[in-house]
CSV table of C-alpha atoms in Angstrom, one decimal:
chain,number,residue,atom,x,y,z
A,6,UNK,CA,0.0,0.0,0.0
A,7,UNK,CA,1.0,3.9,-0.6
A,8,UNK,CA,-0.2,7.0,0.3
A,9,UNK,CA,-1.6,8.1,-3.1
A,10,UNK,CA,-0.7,12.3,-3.5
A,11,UNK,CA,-1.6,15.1,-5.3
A,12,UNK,CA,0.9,16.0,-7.6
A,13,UNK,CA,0.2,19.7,-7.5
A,14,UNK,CA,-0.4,19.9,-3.9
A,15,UNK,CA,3.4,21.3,-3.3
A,16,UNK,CA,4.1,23.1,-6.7
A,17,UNK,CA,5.9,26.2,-6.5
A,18,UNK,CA,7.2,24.9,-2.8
A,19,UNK,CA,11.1,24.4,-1.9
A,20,UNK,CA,11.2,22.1,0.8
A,21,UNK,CA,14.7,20.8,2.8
A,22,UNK,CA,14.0,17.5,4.5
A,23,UNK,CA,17.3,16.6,7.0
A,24,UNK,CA,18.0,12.8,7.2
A,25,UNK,CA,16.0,12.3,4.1
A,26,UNK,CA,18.7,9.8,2.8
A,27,UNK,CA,16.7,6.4,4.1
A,28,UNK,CA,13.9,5.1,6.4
A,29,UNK,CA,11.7,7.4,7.7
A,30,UNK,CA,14.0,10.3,5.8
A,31,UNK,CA,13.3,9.2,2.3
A,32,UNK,CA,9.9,8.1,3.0
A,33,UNK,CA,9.2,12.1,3.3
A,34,UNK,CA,11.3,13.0,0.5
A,35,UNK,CA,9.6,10.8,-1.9
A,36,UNK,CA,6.1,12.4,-0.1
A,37,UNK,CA,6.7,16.1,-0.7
A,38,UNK,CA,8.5,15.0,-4.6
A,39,UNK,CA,5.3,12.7,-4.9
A,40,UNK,CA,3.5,16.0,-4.0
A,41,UNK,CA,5.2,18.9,-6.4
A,42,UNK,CA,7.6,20.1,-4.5
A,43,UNK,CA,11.2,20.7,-5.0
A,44,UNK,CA,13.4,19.1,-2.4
A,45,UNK,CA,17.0,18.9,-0.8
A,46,UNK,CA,18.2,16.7,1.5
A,47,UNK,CA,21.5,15.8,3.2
A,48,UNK,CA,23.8,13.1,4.6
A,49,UNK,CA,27.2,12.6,6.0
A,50,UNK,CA,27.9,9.5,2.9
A,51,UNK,CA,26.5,9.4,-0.5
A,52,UNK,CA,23.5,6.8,-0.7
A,53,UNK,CA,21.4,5.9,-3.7
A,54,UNK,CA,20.3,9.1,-5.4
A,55,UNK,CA,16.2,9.9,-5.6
A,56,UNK,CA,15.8,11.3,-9.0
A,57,UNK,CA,14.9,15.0,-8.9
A,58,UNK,CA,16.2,15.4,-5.5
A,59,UNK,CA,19.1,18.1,-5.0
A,60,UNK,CA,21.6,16.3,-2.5
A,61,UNK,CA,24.2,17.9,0.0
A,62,UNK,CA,26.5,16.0,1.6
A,63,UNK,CA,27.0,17.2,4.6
A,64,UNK,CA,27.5,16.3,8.5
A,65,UNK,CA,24.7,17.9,9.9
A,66,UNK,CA,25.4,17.0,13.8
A,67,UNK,CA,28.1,19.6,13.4
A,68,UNK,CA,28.1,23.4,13.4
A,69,UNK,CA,29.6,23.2,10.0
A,70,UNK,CA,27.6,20.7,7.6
A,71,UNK,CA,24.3,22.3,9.3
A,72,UNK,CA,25.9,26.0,7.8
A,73,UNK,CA,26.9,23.9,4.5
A,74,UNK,CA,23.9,22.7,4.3
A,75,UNK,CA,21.6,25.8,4.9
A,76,UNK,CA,23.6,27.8,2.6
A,77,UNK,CA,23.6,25.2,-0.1
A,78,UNK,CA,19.6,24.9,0.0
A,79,UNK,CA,19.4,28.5,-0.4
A,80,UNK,CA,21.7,28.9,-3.3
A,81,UNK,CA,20.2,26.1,-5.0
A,82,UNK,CA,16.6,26.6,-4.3
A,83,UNK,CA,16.5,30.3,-3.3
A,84,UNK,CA,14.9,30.0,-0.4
A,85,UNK,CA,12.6,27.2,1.6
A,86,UNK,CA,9.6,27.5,2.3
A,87,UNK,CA,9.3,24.0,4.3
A,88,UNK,CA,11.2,22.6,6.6
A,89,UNK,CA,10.7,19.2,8.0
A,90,UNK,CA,13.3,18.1,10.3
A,91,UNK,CA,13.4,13.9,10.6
A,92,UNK,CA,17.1,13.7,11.2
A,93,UNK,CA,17.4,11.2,14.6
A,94,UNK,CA,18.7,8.2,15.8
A,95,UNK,CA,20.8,6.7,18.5
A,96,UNK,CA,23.6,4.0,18.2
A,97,UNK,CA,24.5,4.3,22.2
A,98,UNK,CA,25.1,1.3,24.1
A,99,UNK,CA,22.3,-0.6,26.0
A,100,UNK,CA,23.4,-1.1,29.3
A,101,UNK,CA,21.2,1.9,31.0
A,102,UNK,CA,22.6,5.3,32.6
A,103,UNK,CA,26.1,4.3,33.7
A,104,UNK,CA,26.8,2.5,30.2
A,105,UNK,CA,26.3,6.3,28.5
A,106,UNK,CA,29.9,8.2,28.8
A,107,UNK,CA,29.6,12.2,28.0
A,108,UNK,CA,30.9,11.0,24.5
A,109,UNK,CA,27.5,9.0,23.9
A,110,UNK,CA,25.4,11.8,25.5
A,111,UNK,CA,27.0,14.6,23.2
A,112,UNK,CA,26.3,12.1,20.1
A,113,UNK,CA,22.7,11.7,20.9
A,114,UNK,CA,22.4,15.1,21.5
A,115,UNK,CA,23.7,16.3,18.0
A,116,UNK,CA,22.0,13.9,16.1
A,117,UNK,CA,18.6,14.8,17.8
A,118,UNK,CA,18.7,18.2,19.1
A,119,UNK,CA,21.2,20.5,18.2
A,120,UNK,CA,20.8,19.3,14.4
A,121,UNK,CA,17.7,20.7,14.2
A,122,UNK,CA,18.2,23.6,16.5
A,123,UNK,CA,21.2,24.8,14.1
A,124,UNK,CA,19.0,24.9,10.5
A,125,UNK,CA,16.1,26.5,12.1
A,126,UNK,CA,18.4,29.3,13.4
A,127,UNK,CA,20.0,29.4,9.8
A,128,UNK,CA,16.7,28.8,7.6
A,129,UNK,CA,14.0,30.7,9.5
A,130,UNK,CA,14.5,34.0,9.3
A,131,UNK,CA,14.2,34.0,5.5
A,132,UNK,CA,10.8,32.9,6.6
A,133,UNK,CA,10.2,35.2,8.9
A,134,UNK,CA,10.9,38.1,6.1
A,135,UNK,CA,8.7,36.7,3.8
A,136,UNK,CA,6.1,36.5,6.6
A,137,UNK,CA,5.3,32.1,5.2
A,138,UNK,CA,6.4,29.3,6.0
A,139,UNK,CA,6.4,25.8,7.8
A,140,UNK,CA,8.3,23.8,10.2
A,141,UNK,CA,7.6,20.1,10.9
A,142,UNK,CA,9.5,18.3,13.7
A,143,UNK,CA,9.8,15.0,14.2
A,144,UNK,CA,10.4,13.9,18.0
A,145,UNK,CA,8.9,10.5,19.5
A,146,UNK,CA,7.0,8.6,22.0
A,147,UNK,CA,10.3,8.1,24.0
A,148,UNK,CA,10.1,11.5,25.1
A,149,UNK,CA,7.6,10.6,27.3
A,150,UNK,CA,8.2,6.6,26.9
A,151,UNK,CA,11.6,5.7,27.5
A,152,UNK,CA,13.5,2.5,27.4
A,153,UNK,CA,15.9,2.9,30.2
A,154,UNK,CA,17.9,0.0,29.2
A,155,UNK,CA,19.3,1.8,26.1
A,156,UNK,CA,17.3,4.9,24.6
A,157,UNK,CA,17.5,7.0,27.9
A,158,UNK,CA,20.4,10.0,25.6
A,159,UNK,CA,18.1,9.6,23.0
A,160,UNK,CA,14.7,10.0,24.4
A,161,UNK,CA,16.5,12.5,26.6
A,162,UNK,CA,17.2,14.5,23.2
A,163,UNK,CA,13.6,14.0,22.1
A,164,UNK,CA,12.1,15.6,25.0
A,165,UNK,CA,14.3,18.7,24.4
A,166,UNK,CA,12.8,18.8,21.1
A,167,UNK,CA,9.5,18.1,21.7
A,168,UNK,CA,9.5,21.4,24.2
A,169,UNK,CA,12.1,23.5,21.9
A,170,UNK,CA,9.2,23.0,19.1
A,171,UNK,CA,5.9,24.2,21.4
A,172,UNK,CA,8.3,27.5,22.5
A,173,UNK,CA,9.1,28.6,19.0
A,174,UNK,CA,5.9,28.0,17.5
A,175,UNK,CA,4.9,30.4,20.2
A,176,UNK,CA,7.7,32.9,18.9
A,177,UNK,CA,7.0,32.0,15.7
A,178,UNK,CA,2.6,31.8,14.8
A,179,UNK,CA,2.8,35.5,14.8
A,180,UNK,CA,5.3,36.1,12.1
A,181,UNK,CA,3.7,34.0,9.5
A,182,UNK,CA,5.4,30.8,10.4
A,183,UNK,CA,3.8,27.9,11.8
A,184,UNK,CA,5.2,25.1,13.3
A,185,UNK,CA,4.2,21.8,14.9
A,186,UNK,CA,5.7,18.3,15.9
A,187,UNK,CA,5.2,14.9,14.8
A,188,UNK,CA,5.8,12.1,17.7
A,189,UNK,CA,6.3,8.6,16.2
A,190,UNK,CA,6.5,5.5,18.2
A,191,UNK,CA,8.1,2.3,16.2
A,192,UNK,CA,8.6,2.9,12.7
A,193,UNK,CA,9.2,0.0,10.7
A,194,UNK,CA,12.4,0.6,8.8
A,195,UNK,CA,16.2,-0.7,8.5
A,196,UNK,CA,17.4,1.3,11.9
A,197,UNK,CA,14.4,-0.7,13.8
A,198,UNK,CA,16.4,-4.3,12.9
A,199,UNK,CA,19.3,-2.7,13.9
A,200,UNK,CA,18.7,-1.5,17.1
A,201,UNK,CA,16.7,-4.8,18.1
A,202,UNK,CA,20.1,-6.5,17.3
A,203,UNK,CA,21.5,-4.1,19.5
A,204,UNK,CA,19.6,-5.2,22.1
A,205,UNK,CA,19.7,-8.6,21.6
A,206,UNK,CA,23.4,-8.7,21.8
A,207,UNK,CA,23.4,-6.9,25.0
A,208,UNK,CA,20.8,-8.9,26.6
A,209,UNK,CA,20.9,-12.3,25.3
A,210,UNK,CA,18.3,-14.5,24.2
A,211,UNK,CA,16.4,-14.2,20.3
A,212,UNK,CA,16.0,-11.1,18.3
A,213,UNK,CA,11.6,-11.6,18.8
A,214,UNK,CA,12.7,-11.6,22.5
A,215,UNK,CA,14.3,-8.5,22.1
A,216,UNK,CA,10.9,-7.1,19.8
A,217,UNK,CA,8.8,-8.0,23.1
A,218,UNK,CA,10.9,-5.8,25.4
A,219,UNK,CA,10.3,-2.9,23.0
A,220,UNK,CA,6.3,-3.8,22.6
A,221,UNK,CA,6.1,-4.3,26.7
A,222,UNK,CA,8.2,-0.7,27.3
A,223,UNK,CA,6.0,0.8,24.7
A,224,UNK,CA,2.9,-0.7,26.6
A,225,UNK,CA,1.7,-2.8,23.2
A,226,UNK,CA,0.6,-1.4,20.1
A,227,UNK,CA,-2.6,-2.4,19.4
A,228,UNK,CA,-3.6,-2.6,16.0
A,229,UNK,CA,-0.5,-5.3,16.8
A,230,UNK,CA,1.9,-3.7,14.0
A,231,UNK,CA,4.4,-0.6,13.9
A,232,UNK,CA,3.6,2.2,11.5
A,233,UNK,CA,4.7,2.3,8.4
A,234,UNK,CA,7.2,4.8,6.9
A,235,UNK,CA,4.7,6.2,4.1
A,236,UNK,CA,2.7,6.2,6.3
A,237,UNK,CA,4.3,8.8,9.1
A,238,UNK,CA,5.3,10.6,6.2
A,239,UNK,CA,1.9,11.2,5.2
A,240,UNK,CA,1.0,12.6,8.5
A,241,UNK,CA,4.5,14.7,7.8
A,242,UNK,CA,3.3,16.2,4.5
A,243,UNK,CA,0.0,16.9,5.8
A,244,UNK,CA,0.8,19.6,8.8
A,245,UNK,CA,3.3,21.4,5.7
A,246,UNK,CA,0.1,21.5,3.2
A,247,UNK,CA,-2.2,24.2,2.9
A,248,UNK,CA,-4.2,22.2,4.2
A,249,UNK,CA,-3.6,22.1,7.2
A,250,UNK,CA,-3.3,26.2,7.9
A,251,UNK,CA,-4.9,26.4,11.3
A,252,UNK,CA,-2.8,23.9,12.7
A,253,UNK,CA,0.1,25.4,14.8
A,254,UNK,CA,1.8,24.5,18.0
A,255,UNK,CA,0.5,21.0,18.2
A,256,UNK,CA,2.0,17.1,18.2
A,257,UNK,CA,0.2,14.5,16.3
A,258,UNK,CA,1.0,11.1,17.8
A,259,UNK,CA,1.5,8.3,15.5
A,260,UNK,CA,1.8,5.1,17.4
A,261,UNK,CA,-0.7,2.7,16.8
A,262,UNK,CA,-2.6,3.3,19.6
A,263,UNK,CA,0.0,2.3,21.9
A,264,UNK,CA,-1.1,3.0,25.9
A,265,UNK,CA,0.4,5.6,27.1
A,266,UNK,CA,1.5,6.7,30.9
A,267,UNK,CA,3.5,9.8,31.8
């Protein structure tokens, strides 16, 4: 199944997606190009190239590919009109608290946080001038459902950006810019195979063992599957559209219907 899109629905529309290179990422790049739109996207290697995407490589969890990066989408594109941040990730340890050294913690914060944090502060303002424009951010469920046994840097990180998002959007609704956050729980992509075989090497036993820890942390998802990356992209492209105008400062959970407990 696909997410079947209006091909005019982002004409005219220069959109940067960060980590847009695989998973989730390239789920949302193929959305908005599915949609119209022009797009850039980044990454630290060179993966396969999507056709009619302009591609910077670029280390985004430093100071100097997120300047790179910004400064490459506005040459090339002239400006963005959409940004929709779904860098994120973790490769730290399992092992809980003491296995996370400042190294790991720094890492996750990068990669999660500051990533995001640094092409806002570059790309906004343009947006700002114009008096238009949209910000998606992509957080998670850990934010508020962590696995202590090895997500505690990341969800950490999400958290930050989950509240980061709700103050600018205050800052920012009045100048023409709106901004809201997506919060997925487990996304069905390559990095979700990895990180169960993360934690199955940590904790013994078989990689479906290691699935139930995740689906018991979580509190089960039931409609008994993880989502889908179309399908979060979806949700992605939807808060960017025009169609979704009156929609600012708000998360939109997409987890199945997993119970949750603060």
């Amino acid at each position: 199944m696909t997410i079947k899109a209006d091909p005019t629905e982002f004409a005219g529309k220069r959109v940067l997606v960060s980590g847009g290179t695989k998973g989730l990422g390239r789920a949302t790049v193929e959305r908005f190009l599915a949609g119209g739109g022009r797009v850039i996207t980044s990454a630290r290697g060179n993966p396969d190239p999507v056709e009619g995407v302009e591609f910077v490589q670029a280390d985004l969890t430093t100071a100097q590919g997120s300047e790179a990066f910004a400064n490459a989408a506005l040459e090339r594109l002239g400006g963005i009109d959409i940004l929709a941040h779904v860098i994120g990730g973790s490769s730290a340890p399992a092992g809980g608290f003491v296995a996370l050294t400042d190294d790991h913690w720094l890492a996750e914060l990068n990669l999660n946080l500051l990533a995001t944090v640094r092409l806002d502060r570059l790309l906004v303002p343009q947006m700002i001038e114009r008096g238009s424009g949209t910000v998606v951010h992509v957080t998670s469920i850990q934010s508020i459902l962590p696995l202590p046994d090895s997500t505690t840097g990341y969800a950490a990180a999400k958290a930050a950006l989950r509240t980061y998002s709700k103050s600018i959007s205050k800052e920012l609704g009045p100048k023409g810019v709106r901004v809201n956050a997506v919060s997925p729980g487990w996304i069905m992509t390559e990095a979700t195979g990895d990180f169960l075989n993360r934690l199955q090497s940590a904790n013994g036993g078989t990689v479906e063992e290691a699935r139930q820890l995740v689906l018991d942390a979580l509190g089960g998802i039931s409609i008994g599957r993880g989502a889908e990356p179309y399908e979060v992209a979806d949700l992605i492209a939807y808060l960017a559209s025009d169609r979704a105008a009156a929609i600012h400062g708000a998360e939109f959970i997409i987890d199945g219907g997993t119970v949750r407990t603060v």
